[in-house]
Tab-separated table of C-alpha atoms in Angstrom:
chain	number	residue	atom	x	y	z
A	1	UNK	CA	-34.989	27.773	58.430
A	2	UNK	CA	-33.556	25.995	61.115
A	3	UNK	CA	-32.073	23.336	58.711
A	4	UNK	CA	-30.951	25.709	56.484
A	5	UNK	CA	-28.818	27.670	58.929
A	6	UNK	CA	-27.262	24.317	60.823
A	7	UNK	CA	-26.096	23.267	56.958
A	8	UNK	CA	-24.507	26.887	56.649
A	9	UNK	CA	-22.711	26.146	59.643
A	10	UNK	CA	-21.475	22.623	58.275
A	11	UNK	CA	-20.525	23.832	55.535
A	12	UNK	CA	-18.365	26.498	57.089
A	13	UNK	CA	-16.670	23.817	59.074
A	14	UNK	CA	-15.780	21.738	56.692
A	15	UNK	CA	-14.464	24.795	54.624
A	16	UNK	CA	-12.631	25.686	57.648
A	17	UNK	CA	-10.879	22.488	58.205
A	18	UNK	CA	-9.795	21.982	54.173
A	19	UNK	CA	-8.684	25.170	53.556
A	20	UNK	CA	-7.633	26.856	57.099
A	21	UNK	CA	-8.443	30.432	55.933
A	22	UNK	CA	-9.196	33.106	58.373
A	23	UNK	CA	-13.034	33.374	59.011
A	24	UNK	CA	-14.020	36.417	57.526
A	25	UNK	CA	-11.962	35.207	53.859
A	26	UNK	CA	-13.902	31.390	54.849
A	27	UNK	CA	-17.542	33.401	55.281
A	28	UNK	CA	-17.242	35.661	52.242
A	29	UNK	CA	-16.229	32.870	49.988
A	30	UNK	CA	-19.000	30.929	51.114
A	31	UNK	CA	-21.235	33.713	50.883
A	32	UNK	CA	-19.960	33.959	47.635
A	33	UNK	CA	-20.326	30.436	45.957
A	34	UNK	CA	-23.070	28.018	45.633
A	35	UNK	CA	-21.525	25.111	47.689
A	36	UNK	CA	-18.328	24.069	49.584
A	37	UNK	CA	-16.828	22.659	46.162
A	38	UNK	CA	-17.183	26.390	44.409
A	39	UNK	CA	-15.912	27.729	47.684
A	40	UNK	CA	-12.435	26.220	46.769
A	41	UNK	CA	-12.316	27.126	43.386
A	42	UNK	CA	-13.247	30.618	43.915
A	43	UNK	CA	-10.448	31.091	46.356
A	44	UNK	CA	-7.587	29.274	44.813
A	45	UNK	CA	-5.822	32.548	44.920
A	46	UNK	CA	-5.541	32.624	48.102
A	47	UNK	CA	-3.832	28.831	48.737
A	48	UNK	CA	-0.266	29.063	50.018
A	49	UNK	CA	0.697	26.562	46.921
A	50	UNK	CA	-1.456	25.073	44.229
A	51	UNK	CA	-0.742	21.802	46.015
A	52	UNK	CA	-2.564	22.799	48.842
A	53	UNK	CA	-5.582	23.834	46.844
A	54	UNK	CA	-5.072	20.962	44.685
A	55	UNK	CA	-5.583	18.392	48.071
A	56	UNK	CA	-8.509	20.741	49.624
A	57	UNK	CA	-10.552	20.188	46.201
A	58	UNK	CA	-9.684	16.325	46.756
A	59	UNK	CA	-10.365	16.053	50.189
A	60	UNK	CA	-13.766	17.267	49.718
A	61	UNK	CA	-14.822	15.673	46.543
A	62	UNK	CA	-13.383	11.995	47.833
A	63	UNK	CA	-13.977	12.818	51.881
A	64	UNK	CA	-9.841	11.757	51.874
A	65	UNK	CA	-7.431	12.273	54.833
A	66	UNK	CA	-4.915	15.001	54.394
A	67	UNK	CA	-2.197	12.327	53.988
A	68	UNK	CA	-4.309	10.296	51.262
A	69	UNK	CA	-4.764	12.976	49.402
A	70	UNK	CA	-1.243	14.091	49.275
A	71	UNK	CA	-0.414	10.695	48.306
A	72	UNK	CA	-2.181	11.363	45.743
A	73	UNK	CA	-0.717	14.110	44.065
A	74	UNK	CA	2.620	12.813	44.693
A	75	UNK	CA	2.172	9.578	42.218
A	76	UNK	CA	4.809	9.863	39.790
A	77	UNK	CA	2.077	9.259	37.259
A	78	UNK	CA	-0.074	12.095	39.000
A	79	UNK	CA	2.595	15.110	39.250
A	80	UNK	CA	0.336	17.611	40.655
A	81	UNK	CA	-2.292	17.704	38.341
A	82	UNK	CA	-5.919	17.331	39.820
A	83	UNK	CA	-7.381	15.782	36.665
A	84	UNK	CA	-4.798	13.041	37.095
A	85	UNK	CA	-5.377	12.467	40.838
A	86	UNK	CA	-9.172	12.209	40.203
A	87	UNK	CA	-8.398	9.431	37.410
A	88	UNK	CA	-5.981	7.530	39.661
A	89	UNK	CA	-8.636	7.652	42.972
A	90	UNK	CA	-11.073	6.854	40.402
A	91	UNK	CA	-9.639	3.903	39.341
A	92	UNK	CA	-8.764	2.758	42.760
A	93	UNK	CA	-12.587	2.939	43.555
A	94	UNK	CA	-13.158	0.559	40.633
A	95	UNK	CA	-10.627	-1.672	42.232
A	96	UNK	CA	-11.920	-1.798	45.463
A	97	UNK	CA	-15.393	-2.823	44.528
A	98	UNK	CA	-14.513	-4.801	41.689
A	99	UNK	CA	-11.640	-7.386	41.353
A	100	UNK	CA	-9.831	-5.889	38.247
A	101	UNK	CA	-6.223	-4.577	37.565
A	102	UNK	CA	-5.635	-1.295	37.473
A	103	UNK	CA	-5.478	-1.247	33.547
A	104	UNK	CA	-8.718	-2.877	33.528
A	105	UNK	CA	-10.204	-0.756	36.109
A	106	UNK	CA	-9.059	2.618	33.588
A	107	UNK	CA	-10.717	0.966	30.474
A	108	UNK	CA	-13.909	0.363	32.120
A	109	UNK	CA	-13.774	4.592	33.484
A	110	UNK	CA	-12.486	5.510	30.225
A	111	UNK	CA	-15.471	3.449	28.139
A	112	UNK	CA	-18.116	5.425	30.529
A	113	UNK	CA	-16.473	8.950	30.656
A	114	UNK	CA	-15.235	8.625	34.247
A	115	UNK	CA	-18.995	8.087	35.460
A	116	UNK	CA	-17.916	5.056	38.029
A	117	UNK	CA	-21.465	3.994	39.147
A	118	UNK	CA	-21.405	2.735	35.719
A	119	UNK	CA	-17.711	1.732	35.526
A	120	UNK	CA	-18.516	-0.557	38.588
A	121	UNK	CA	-21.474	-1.590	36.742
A	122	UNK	CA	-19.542	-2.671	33.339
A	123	UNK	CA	-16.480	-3.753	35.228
A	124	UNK	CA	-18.992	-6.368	37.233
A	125	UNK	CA	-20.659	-8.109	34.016
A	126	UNK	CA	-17.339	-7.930	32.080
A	127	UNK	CA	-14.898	-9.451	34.676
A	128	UNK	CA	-15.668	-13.228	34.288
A	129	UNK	CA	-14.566	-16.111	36.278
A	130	UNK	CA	-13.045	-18.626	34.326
A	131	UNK	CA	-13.441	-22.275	35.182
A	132	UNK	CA	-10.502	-23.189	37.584
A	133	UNK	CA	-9.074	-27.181	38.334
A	134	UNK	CA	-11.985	-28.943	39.162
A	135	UNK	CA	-14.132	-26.288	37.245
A	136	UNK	CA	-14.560	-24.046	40.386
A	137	UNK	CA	-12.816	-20.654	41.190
A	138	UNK	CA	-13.082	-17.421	42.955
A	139	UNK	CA	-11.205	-14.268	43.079
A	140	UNK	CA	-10.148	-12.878	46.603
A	141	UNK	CA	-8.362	-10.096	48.146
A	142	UNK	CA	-8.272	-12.007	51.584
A	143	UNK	CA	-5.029	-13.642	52.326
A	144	UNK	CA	-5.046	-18.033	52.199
A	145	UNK	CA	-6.277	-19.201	55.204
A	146	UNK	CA	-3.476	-20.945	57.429
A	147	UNK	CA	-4.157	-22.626	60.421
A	148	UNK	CA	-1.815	-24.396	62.287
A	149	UNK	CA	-1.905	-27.874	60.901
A	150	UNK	CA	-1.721	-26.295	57.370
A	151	UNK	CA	1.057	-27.744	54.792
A	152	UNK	CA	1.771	-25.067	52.429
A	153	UNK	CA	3.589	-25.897	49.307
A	154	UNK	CA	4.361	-22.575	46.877
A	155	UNK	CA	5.803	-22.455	43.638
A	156	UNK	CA	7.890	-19.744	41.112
A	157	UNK	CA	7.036	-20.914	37.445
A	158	UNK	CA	8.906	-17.792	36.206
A	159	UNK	CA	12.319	-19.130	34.657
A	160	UNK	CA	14.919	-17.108	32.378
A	161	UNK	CA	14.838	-20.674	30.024
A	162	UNK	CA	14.057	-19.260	26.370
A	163	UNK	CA	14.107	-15.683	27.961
A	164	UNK	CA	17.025	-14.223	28.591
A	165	UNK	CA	15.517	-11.990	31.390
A	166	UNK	CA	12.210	-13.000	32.173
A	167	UNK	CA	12.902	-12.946	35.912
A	168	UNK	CA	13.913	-9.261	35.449
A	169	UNK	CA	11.789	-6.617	37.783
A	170	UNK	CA	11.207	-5.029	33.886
A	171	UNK	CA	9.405	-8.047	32.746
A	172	UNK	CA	7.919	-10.659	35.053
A	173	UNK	CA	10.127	-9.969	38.311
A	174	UNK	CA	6.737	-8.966	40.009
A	175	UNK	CA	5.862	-12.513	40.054
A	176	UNK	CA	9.192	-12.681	41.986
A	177	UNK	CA	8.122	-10.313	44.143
A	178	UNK	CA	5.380	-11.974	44.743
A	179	UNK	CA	6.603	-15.389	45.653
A	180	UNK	CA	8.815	-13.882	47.950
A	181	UNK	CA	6.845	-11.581	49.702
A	182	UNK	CA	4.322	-14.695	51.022
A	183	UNK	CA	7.302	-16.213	51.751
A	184	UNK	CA	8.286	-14.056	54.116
A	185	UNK	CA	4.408	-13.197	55.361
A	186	UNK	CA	3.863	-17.114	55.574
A	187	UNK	CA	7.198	-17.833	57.643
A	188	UNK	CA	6.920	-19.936	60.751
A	189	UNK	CA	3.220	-20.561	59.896
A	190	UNK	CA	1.460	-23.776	59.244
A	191	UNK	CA	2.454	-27.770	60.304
A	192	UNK	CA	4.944	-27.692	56.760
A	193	UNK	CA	6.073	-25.436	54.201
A	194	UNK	CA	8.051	-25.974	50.732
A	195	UNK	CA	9.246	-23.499	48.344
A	196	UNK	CA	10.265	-24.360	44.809
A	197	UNK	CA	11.847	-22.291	42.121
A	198	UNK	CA	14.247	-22.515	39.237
A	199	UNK	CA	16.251	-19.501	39.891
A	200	UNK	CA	18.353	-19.064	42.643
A	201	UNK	CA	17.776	-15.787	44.375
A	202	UNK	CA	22.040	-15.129	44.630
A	203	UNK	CA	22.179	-15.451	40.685
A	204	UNK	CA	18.447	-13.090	40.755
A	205	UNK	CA	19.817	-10.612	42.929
A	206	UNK	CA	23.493	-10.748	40.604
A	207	UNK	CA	21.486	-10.014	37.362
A	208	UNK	CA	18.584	-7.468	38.001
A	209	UNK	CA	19.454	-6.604	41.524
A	210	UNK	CA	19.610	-2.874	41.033
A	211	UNK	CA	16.821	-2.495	38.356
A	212	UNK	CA	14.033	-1.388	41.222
A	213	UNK	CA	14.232	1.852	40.511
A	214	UNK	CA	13.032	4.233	43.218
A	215	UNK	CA	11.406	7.969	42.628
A	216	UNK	CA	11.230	10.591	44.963
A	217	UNK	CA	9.093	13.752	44.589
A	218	UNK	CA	8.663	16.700	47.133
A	219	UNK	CA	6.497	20.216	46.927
A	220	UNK	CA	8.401	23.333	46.042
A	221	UNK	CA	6.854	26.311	46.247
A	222	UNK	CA	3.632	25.175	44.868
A	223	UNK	CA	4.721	22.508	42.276
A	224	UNK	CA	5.800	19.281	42.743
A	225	UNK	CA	9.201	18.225	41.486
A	226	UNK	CA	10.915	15.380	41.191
A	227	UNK	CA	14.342	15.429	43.887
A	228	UNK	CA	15.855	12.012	43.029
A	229	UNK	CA	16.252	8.333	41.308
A	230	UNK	CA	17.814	5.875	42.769
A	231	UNK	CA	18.388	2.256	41.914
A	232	UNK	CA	17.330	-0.359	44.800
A	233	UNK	CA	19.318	-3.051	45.571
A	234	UNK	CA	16.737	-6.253	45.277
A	235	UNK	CA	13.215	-7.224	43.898
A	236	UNK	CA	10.154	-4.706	45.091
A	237	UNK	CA	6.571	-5.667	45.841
A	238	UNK	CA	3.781	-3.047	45.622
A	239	UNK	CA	2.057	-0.464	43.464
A	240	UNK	CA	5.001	1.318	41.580
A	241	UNK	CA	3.570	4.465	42.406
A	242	UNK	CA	3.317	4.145	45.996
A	243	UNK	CA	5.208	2.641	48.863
A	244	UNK	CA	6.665	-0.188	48.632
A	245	UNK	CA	8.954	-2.973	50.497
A	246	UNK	CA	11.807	-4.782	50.253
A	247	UNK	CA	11.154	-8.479	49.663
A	248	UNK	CA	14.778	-10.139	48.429
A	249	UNK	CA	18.214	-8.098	48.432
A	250	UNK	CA	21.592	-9.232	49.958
A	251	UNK	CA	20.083	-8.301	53.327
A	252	UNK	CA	17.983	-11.382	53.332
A	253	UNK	CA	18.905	-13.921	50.563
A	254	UNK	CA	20.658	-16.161	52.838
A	255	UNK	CA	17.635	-16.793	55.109
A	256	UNK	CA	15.637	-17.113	51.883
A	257	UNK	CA	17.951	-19.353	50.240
A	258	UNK	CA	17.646	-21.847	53.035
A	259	UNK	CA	14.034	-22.340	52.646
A	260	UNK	CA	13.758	-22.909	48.924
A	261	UNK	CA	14.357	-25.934	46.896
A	262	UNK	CA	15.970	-25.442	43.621
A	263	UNK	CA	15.284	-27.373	40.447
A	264	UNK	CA	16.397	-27.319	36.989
A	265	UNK	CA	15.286	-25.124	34.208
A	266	UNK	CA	12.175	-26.448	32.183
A	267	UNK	CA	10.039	-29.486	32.923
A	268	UNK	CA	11.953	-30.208	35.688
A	269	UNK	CA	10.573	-27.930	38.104
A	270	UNK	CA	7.016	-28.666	37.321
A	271	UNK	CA	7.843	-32.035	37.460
A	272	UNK	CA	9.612	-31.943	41.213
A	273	UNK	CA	6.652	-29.545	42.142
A	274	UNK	CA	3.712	-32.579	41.634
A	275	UNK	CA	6.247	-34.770	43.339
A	276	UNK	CA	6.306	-32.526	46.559
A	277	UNK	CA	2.131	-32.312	46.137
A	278	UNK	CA	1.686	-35.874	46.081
A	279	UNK	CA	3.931	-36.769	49.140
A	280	UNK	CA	2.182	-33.685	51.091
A	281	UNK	CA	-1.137	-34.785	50.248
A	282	UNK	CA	-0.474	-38.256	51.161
A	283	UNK	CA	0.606	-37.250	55.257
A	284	UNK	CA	-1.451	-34.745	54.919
A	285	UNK	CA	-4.165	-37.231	54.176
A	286	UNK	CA	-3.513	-39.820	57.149
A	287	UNK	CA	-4.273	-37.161	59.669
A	288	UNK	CA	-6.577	-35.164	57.645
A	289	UNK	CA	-4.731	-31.601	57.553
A	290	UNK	CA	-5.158	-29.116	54.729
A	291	UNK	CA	-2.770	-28.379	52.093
A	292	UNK	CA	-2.184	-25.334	50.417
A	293	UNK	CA	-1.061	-25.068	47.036
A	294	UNK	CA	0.535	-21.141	45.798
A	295	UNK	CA	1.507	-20.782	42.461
A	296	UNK	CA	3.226	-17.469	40.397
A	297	UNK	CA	3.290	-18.274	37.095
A	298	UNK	CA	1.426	-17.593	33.628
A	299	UNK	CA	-1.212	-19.293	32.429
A	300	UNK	CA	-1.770	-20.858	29.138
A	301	UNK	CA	-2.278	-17.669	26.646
A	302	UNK	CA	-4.810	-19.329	24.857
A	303	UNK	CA	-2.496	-20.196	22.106
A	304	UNK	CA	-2.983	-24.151	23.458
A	305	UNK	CA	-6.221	-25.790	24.672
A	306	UNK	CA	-3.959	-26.990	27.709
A	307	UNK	CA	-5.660	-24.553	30.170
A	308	UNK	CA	-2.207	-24.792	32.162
A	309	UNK	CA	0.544	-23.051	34.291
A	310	UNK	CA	3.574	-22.449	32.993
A	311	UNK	CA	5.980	-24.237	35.991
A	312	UNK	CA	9.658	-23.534	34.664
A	313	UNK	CA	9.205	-22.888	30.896
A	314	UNK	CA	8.331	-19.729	29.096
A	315	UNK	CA	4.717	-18.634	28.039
A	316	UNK	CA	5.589	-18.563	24.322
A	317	UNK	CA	5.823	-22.257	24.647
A	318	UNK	CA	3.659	-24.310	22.283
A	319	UNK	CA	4.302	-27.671	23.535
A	320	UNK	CA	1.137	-28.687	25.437
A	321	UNK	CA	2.728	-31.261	27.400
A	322	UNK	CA	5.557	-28.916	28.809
A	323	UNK	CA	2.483	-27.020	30.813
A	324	UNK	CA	1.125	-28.072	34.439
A	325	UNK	CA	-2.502	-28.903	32.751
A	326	UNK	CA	-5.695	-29.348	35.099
A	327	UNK	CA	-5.627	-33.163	33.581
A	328	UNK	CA	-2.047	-33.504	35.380
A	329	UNK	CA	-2.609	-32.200	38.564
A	330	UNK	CA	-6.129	-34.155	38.615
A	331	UNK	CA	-3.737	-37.041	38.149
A	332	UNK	CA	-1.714	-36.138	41.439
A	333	UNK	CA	-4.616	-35.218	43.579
A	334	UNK	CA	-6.644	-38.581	42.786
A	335	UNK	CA	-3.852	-40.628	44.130
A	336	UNK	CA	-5.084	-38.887	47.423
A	337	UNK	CA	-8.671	-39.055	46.977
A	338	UNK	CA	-9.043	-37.855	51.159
């Protein structure tokens, strides 16, 4: 009896807390429904705004913070509809168990009817490791580690050769974003640091510099709405449907620009990349200092057997010997055998 009663007081707590109603409406509900999760349902009517009963149904099925939640149902993709929020926390759960992509992480839900013990479950024996240089690899979340005698050498492979805007934020301008942003999280870090692209970040920022486009929603009256678009002035890195940051615009290209060393289109770049490795490796050898090696860039789309990166050129390419192949970087790295 005892437990029963101290669970009946829980309960009415947590009711409390996700819905504030006064607590003679709280108790009747309660009295009313089978469990908390009822509760809610049964007194939707009585929610200032669906989007309030909308979070309170979250909240307690996902045990989310007030502000999570409303994140939530403010996702563009989302727009205020509680089947859509489940799917997107859903998938998110997938993610953070399992490193997969967010598509991935819906077709593994989707295949299991949104069951995501078993989503985990598939997504775990599905999501293989393929053999890396030197036939070893691992996926992390956890940022490289940098200590400070660490030589860090990064690399864009994303070029607008044989694409006319392949560096576009619409196409592969995440990569971009990417470089970009651990360019600016690396800075000052590490005994050296080089930075090699084929696209100068003026000419990037000329071209697609207002194709981030930015959506803003807000809760009227019960139902969300979007209140404006607007175009942002540089290259974006983060979840489309949540905040994100700033990582080149004309507020910080110059201090950018300065770090970076610019190659030609094509081969080139690949080709001054390996260069760079090879003289890094070699001091970094004599006093035996890590290196660091960062690349954003395609891989080989199977179309080849050259199990490369493509460093400058564009991933339709057929020309094995145009890729950064295991075999070539092997070559670099064994002149360095320490």
């Amino acid at each position: 009896m005892a437990n029963v009663i101290s669970s009946k007081i829980a309960d009415f707590a947590i009711f409390k807390i996700l819905t504030a109603f006064p607590d003679n409406v709280a108790a009747a509900l309660l009295a009313q429904s089978s469990d908390v999760a009822q509760a809610i349902v049964n007194g939707e009517h009585i929610f200032e705004s669906s989007s309030d009963y909308i979070v309170a149904r979250l909240r307690y099925r996902f045990k989310l913070k007030i502000e999570d939640a409303r994140r939530y149902l403010l996702r563009p993709d989302v727009e205020g509809d509680y089947e859509q929020a489940v799917r997107q926390i859903l998938v998110d759960l997938v993610m953070d168990q399992v490193i997969v992509d967010r598509q991935d992480a819906y077709q593994y839900l989707s295949s299991v009817n949104g069951d995501i013990e078993k989503a985990i479950h598939l997504a775990k024996v599905n999501h293989l490791h393929q053999p890396g240089y030197g036939g070893i690899s691992a996926d992390t979340r956890n940022p490289p580690d940098v200590d400070a005698n660490t030589h860090i050498i990064g690399v864009l492979g994303v070029s607008d050769l044989g694409h006319q805007h392949r560096a576009s934020p619409r196409v592969d301008g995440w990569m971009v974003s990417d470089f970009y942003l651990w360019m600016s999280v690396l800075k000052g870090l590490g005994k050296s640091q080089s930075w090699h692209t084929c696209e100068n970040p003026y000419s990037l920022l000329d071209k697609y510099g207002n194709e981030a486009m930015k959506l803003d929603y807000a809760d009227d009256s019960g139902k969300l709405k979007r209140t404006s678009m607007s175009w942002t002035e540089g290259y974006l890195h983060g979840d489309p449907f949540e905040e994100r940051v700033l990582v080149l615009s004309k507020n910080n290209v110059q201090q950018l620009a300065k770090r970076l060393t610019l190659s030609n289109h094509g081969t080139s770049l690949r080709d001054d990349f390996l260069r760079r490795v090879e003289q890094t490796c070699r001091q970094a050898e004599a006093a035996n200092e890590p290196v660091l090696l960062m690349g954003f860039c395609h891989g080989d789309d199977g179309e080849t057997e050259s199990g490369g990166l493509c460093i400058g050129i564009d991933p339709g390419t057929r020309n094995e010997d145009d890729f950064l192949s295991p075999k070539l970087l092997a070559q670099v790295l064994a002149k360095t055998p320490g």
